PDB file of C-alpha atoms and ligand atoms in Angstrom:
ATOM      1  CA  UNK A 298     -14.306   9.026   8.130  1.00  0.00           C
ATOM      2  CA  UNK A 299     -10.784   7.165   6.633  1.00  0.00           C
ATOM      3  CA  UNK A 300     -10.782   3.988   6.486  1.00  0.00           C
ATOM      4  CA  UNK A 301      -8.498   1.815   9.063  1.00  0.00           C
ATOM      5  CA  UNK A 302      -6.814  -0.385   6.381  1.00  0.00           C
ATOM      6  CA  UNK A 303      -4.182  -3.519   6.815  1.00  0.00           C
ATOM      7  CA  UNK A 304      -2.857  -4.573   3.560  1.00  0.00           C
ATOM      8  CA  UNK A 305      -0.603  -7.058   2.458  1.00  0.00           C
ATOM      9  CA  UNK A 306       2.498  -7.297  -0.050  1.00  0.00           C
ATOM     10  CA  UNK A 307       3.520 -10.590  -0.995  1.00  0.00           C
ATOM     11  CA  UNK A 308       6.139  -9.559  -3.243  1.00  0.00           C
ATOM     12  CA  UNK A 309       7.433 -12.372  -4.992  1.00  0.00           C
ATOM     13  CA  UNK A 310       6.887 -15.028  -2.693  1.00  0.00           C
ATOM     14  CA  UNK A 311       4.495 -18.101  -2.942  1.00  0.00           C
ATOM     15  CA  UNK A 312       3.852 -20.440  -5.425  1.00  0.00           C
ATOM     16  CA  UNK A 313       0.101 -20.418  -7.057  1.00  0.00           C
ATOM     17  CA  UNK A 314      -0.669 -23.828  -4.300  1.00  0.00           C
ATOM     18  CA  UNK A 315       1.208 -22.228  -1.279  1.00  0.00           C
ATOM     19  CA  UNK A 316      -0.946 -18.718  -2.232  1.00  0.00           C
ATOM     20  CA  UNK A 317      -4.179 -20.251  -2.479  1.00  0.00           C
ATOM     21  CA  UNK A 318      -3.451 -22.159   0.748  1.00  0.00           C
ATOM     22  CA  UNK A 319      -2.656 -18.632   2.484  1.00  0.00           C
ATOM     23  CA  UNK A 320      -5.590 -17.214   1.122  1.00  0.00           C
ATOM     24  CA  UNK A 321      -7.820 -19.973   2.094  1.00  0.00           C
ATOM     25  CA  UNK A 322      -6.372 -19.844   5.691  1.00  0.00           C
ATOM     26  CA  UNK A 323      -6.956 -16.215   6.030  1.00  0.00           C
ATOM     27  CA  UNK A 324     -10.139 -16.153   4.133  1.00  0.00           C
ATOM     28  CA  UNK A 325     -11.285 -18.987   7.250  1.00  0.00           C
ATOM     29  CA  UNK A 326      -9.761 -16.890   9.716  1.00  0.00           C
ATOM     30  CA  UNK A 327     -11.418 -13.324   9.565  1.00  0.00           C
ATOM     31  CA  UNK A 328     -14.899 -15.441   8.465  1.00  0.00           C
ATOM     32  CA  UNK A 329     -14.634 -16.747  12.408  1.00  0.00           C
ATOM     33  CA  UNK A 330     -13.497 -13.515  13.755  1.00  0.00           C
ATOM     34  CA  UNK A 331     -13.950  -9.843  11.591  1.00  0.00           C
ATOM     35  CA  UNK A 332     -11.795  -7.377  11.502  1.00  0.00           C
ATOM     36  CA  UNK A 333     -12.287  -4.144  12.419  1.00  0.00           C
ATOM     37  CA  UNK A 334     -10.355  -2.987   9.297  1.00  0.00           C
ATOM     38  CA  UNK A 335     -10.607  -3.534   5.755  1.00  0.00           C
ATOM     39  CA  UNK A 336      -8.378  -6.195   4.690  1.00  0.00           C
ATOM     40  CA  UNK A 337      -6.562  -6.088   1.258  1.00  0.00           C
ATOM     41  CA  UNK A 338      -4.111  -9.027   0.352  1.00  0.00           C
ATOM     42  CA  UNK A 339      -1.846  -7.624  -2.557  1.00  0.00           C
ATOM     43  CA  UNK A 340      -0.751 -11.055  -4.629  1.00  0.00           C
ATOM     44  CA  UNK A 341       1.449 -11.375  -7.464  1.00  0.00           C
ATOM     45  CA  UNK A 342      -0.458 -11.696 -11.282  1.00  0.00           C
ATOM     46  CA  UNK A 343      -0.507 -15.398 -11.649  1.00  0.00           C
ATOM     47  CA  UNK A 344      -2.421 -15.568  -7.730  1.00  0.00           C
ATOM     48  CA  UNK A 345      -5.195 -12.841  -8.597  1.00  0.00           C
ATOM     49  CA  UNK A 346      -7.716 -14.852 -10.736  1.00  0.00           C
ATOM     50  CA  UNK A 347      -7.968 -18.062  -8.411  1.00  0.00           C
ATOM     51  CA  UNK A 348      -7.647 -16.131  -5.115  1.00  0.00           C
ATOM     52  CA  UNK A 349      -9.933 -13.615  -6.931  1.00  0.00           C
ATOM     53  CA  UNK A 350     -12.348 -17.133  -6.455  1.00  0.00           C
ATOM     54  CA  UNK A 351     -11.407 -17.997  -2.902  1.00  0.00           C
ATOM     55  CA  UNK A 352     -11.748 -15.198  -0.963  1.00  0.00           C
ATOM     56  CA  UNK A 353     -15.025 -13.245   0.635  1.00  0.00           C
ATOM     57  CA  UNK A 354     -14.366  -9.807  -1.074  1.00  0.00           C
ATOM     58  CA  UNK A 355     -16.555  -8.498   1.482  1.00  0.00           C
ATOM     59  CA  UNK A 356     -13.707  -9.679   4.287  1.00  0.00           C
ATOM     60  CA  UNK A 357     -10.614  -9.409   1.949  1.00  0.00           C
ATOM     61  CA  UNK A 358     -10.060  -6.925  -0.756  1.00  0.00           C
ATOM     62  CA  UNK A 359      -7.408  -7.981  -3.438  1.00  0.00           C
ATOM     63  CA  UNK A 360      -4.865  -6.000  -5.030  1.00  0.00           C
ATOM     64  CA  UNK A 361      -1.823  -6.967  -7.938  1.00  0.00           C
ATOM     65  CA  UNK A 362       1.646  -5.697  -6.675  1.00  0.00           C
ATOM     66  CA  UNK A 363       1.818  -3.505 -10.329  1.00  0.00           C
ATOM     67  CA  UNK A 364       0.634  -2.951 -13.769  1.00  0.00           C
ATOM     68  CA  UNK A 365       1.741  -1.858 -16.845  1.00  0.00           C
ATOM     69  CA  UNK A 366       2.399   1.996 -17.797  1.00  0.00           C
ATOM     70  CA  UNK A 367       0.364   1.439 -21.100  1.00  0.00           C
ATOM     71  CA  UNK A 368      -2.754   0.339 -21.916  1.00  0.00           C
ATOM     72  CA  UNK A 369      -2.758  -2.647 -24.115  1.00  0.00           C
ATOM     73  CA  UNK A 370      -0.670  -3.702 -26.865  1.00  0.00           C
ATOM     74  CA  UNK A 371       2.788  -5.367 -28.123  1.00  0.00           C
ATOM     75  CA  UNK A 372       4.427  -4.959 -24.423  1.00  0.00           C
ATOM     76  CA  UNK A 373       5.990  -9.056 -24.076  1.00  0.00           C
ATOM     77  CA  UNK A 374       5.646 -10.003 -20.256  1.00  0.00           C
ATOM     78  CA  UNK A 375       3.397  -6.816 -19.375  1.00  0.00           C
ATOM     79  CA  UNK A 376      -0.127  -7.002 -17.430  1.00  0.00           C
ATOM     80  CA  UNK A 377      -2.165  -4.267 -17.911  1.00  0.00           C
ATOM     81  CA  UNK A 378      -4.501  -2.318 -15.399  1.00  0.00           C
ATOM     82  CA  UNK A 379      -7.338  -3.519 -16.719  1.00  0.00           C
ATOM     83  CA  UNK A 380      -6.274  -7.044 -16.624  1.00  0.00           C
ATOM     84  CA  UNK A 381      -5.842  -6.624 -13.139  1.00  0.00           C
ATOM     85  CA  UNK A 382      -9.257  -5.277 -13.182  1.00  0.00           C
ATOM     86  CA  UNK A 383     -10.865  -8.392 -14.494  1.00  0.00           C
ATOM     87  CA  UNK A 384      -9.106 -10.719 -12.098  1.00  0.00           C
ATOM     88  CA  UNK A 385     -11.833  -9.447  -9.664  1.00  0.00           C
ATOM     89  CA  UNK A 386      -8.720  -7.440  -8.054  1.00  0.00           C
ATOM     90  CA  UNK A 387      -9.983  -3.708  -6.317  1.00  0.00           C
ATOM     91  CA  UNK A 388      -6.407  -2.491  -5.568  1.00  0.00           C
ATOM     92  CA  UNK A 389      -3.287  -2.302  -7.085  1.00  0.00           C
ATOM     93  CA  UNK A 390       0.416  -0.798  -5.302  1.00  0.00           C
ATOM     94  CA  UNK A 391       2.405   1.406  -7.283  1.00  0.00           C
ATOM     95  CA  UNK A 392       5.305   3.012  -6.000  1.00  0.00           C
ATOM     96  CA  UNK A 393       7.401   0.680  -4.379  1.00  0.00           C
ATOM     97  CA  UNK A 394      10.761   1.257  -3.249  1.00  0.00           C
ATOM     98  CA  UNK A 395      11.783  -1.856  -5.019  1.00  0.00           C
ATOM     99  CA  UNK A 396       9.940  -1.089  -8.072  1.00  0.00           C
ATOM    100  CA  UNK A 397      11.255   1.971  -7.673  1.00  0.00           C
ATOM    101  CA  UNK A 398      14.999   0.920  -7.267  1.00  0.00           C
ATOM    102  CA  UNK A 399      15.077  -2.289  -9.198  1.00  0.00           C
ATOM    103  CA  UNK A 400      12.883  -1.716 -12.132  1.00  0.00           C
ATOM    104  CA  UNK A 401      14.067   2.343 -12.794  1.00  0.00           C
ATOM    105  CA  UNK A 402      10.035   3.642 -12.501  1.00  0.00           C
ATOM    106  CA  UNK A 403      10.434   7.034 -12.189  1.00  0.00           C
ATOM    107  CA  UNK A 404       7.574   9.394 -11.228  1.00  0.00           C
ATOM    108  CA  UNK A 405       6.627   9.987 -14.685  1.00  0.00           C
ATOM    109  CA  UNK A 406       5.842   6.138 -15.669  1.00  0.00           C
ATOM    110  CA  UNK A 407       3.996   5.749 -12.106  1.00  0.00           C
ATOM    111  CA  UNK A 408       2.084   8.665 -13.068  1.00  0.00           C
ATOM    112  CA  UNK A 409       1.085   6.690 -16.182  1.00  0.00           C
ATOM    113  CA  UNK A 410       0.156   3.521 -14.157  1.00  0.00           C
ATOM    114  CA  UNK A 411      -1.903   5.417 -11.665  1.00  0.00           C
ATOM    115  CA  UNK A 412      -3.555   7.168 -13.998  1.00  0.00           C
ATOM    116  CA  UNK A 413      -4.223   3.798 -16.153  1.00  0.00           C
ATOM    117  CA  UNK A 414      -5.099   2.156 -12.676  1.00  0.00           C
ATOM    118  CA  UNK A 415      -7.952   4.885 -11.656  1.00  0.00           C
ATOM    119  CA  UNK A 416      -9.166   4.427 -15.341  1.00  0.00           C
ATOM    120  CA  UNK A 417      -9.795   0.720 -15.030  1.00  0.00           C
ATOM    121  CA  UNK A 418     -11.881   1.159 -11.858  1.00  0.00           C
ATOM    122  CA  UNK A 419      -8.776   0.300  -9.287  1.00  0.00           C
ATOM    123  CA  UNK A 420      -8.177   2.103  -6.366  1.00  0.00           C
ATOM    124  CA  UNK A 421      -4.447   2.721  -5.675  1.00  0.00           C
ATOM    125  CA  UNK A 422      -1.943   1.777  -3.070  1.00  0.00           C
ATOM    126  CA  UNK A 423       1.185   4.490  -3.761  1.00  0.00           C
ATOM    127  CA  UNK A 424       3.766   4.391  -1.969  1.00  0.00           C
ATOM    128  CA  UNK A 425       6.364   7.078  -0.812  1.00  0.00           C
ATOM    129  CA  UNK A 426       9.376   7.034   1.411  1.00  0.00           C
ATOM    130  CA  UNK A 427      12.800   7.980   1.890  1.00  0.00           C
ATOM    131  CA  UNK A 428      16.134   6.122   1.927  1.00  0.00           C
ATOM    132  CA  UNK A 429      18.590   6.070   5.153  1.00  0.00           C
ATOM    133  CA  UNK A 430      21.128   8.569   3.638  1.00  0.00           C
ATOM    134  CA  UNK A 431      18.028  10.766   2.769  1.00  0.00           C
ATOM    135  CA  UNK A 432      16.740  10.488   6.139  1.00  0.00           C
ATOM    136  CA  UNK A 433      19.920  11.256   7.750  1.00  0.00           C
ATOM    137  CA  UNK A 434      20.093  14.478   5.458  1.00  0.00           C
ATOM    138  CA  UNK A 435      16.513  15.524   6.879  1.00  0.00           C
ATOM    139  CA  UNK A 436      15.467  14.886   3.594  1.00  0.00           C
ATOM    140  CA  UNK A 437      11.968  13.302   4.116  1.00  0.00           C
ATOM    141  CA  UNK A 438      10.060  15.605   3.833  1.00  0.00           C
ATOM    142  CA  UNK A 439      10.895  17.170   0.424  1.00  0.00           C
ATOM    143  CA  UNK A 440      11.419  13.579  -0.401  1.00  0.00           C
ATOM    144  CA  UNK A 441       7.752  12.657  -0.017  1.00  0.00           C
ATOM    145  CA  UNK A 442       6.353  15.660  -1.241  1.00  0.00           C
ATOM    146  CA  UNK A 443       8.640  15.740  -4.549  1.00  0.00           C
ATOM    147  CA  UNK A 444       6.928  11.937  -4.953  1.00  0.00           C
ATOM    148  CA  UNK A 445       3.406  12.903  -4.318  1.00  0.00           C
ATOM    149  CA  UNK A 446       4.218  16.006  -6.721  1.00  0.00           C
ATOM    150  CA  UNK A 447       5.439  13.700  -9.527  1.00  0.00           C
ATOM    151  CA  UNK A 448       3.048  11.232  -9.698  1.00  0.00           C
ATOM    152  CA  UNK A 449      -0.531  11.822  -7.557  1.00  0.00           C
ATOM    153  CA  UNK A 450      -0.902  15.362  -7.303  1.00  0.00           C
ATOM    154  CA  UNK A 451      -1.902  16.477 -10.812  1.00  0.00           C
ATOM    155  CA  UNK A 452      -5.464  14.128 -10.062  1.00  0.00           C
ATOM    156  CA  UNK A 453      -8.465  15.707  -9.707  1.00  0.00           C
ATOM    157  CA  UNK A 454     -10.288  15.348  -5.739  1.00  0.00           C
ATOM    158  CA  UNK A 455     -12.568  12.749  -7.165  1.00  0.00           C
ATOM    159  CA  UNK A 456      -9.822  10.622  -8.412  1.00  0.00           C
ATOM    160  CA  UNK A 457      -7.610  11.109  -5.378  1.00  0.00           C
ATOM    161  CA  UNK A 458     -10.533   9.600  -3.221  1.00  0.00           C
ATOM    162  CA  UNK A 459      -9.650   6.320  -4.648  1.00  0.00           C
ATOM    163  CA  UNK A 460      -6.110   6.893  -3.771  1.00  0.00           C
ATOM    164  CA  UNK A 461      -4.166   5.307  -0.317  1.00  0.00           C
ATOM    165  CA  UNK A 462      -1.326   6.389   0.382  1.00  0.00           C
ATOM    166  CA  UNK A 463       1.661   4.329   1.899  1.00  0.00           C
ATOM    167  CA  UNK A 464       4.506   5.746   4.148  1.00  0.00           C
ATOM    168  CA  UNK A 465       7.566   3.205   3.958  1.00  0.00           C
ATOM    169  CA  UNK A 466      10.581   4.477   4.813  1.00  0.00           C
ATOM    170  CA  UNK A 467      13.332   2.509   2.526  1.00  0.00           C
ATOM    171  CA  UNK A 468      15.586   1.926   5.937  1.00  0.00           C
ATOM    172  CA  UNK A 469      12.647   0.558   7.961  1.00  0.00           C
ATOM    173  CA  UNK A 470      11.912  -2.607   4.937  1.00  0.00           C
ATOM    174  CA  UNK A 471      12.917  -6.244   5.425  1.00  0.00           C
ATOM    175  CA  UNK A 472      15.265  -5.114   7.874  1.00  0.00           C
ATOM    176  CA  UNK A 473      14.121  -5.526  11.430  1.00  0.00           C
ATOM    177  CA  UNK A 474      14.232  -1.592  11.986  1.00  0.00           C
ATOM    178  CA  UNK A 475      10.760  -0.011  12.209  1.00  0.00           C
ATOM    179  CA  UNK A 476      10.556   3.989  12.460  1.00  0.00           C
ATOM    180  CA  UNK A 477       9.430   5.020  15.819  1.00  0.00           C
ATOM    181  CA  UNK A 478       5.637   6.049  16.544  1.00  0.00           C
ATOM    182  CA  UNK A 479       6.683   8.958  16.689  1.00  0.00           C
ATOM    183  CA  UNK A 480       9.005   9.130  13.847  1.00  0.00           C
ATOM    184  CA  UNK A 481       6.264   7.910  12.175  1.00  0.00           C
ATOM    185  CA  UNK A 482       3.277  10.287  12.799  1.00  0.00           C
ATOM    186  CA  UNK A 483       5.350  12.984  12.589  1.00  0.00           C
ATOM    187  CA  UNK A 484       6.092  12.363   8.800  1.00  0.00           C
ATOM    188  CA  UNK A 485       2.070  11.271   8.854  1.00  0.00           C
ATOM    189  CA  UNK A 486       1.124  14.191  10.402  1.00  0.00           C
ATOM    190  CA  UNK A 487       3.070  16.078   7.418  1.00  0.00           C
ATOM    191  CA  UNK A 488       1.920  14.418   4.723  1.00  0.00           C
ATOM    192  CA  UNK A 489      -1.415  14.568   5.255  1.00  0.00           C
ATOM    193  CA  UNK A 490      -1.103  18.523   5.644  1.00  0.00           C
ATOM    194  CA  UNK A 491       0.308  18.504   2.271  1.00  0.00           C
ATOM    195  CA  UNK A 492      -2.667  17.040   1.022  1.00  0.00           C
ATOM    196  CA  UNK A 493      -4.610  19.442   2.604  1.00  0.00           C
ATOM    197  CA  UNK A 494      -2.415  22.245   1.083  1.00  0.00           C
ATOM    198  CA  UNK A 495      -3.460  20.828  -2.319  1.00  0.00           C
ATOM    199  CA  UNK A 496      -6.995  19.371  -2.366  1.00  0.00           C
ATOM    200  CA  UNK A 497      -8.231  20.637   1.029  1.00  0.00           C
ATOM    201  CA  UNK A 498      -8.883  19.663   4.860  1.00  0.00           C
ATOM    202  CA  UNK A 499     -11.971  17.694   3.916  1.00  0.00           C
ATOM    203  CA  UNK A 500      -9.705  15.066   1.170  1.00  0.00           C
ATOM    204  CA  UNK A 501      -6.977  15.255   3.596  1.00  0.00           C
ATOM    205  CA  UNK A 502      -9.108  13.646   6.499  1.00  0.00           C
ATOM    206  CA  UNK A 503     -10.892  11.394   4.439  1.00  0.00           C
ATOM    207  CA  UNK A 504      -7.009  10.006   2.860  1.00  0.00           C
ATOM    208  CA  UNK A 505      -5.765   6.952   4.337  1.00  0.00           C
ATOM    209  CA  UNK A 506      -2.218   7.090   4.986  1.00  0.00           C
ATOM    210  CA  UNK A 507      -0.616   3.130   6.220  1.00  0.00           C
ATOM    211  CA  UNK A 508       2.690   2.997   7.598  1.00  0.00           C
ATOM    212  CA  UNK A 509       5.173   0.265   5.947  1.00  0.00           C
ATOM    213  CA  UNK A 510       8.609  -1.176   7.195  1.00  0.00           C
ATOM    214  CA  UNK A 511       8.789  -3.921   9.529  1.00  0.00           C
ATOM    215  CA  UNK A 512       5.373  -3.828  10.676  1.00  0.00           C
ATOM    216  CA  UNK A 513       4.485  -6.579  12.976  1.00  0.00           C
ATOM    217  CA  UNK A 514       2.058  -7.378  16.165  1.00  0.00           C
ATOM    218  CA  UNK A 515       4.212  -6.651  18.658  1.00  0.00           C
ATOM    219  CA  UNK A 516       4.612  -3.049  17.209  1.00  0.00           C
ATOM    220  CA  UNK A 517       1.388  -2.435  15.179  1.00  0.00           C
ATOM    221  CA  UNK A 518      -0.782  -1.295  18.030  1.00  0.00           C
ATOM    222  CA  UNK A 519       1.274   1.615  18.840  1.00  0.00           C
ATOM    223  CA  UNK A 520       1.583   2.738  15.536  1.00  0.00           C
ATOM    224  CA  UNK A 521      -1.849   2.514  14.720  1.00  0.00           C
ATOM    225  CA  UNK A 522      -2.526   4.162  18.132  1.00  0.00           C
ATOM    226  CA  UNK A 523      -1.086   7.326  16.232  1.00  0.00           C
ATOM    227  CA  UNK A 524      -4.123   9.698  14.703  1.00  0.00           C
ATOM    228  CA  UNK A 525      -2.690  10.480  11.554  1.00  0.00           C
ATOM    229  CA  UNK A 526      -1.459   6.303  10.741  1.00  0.00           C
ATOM    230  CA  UNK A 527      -4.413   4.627   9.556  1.00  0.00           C
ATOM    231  CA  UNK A 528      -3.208   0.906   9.368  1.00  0.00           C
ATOM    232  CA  UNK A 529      -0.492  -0.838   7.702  1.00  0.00           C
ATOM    233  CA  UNK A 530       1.076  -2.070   4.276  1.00  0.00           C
ATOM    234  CA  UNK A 531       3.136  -5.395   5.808  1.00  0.00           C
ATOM    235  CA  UNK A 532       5.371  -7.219   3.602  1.00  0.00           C
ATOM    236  CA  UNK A 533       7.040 -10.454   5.407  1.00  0.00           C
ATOM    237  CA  UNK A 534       4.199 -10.421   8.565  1.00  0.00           C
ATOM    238  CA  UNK A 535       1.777 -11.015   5.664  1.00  0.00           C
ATOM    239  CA  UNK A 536       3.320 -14.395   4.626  1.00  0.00           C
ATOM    240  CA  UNK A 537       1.909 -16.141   7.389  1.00  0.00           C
ATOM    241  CA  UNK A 538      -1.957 -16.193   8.449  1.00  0.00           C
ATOM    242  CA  UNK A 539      -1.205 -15.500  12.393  1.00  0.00           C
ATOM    243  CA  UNK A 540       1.070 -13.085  11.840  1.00  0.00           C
ATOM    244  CA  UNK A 541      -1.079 -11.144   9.837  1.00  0.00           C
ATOM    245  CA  UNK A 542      -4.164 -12.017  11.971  1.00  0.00           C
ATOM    246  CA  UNK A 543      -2.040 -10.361  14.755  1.00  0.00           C
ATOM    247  CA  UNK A 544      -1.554  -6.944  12.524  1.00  0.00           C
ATOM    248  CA  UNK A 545      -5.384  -6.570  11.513  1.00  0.00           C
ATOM    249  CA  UNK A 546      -6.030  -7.436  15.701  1.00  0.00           C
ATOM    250  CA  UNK A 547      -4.309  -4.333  16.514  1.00  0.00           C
ATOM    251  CA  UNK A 548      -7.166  -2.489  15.480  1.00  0.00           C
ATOM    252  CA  UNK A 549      -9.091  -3.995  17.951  1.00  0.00           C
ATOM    253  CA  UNK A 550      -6.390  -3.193  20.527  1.00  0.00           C
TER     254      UNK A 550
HETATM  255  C1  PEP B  36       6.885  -3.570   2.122  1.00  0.00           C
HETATM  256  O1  PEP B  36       7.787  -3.900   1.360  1.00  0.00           O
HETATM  257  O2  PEP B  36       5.846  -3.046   1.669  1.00  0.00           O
HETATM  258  C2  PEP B  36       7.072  -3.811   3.545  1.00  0.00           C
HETATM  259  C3  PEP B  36       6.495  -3.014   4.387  1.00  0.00           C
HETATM  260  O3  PEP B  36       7.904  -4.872   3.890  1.00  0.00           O
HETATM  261  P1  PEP B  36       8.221  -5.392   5.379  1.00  0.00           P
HETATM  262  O4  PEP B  36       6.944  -5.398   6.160  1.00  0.00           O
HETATM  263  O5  PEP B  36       8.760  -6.793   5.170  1.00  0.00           O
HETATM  264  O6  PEP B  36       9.237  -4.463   5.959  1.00  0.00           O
END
């Protein structure tokens, strides 16, 4: 069986006291009531050590936001995989939009991180999606694929196990506009059967696939109510213990 999965982006928000007090808070939280998902809270570098500390990693995996496309070396301002690694971190996203946009990482580098990221024992978040004018050109599909193709799909099925994949289209985050359920599974649905295409029904099933983009409570139990959307990666609704709290209580829904 996939797992159900809620994780959270904190992008570059939070100061080291302000992240330790979130962490705390939800680290208190889901000790009183578990979820009935696995919870990963995806911090930026300086967080990971000292929340690394804080939190039950049997309640609350941890993931970095990125890592470097080399290994180790004379890269100023870099932080490799396996630095991330010996934070106490499990997880680490790759693929962002914004990484993707704002930092040029094209599916050649991200197919260097992930495969630096599986080396060092981390299990990766990698994201896909498609922009609005992409969307409107009934692009998605190719668009996802072509991303999968570049960067994931040249792992073996042992490796791929430790991948999760995240659907975000571009339109649907920070801005208020989520994709329909529907919308939604149907570009689930699809993914997943391109999986299957290349590493077979059984990896297919057992591949979470989260939905991204203005995920919140008020909409995260219908989405999750989908078959093929196994949870969430939530950017702002992770900023704030409730809010979050009210995501991972969907799956109790
Ligand atoms: C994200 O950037 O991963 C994300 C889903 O952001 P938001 O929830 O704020 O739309």
């Amino acid at each position: 069986m996939r797992k159900k999965i809620v994780a959270g982006n904190w992008k570059m928000n939070k100061n080291l006291q302000e992240g330790v007090a979130l962490a705390t808070e939800l680290n208190e939280v889901l000790a009183a009531d578990k979820p009935n998902c696995d919870v990963v809270i995806c911090t930026p570098f300086i967080h990971l050590a000292t929340v690394s500390g804080i939190i039950n990693h049997e309640v609350i995996g941890l993931g970095a936001e990125n890592c470097a496309d080399k290994a180790s070396g004379a890269y100023t301002g870099e932080v490799s995989a396996e630095m991330v690694k010996s934070t106490g971190a499990e997880y680490v996203i790759l693929g962002h939009s914004e990484r993707r946009e704002y930092y040029n990482e094209t599916p050649a580098i991200l197919k260097e991180k992930v495969d630096l990221a599986l080396a060092n024992g981390l299990k990766v978040i990698f994201c896909i999606g498609e922009s609005l004018a992409q969307r409107e050109a009934n692009e998605q599909n190719a668009v996802v694929k072509a991303e999968l193709e570049g960067s994931v799909f040249h792992l073996t099925p042992e490796q791929f196990a430790n991948i999760v994949i995240a659907y975000e289209p571009i339109w649907a985050i920070g801005t208020g506009k989520t994709a329909t359920s529907d919308q939604a599974e149907e570009i689930h649905a699809y993914i997943r059967s391109i999986i299957a295409a290349q590493y077979g029904n059984e990896v297919a099933e057992n591949t979470s696939i989260l939905y991204g983009g203005s995920c919140k409570a008020s909409n995260a139990p219908e989405l999750f109510a989908k078959p093929d959307i196994d949870g969430g990666l939530i950017g702002g609704a992770s900023l704030k213990a409730p809010d979050f709290k009210g995501i991972i209580d969907a799956w109790k829904a």
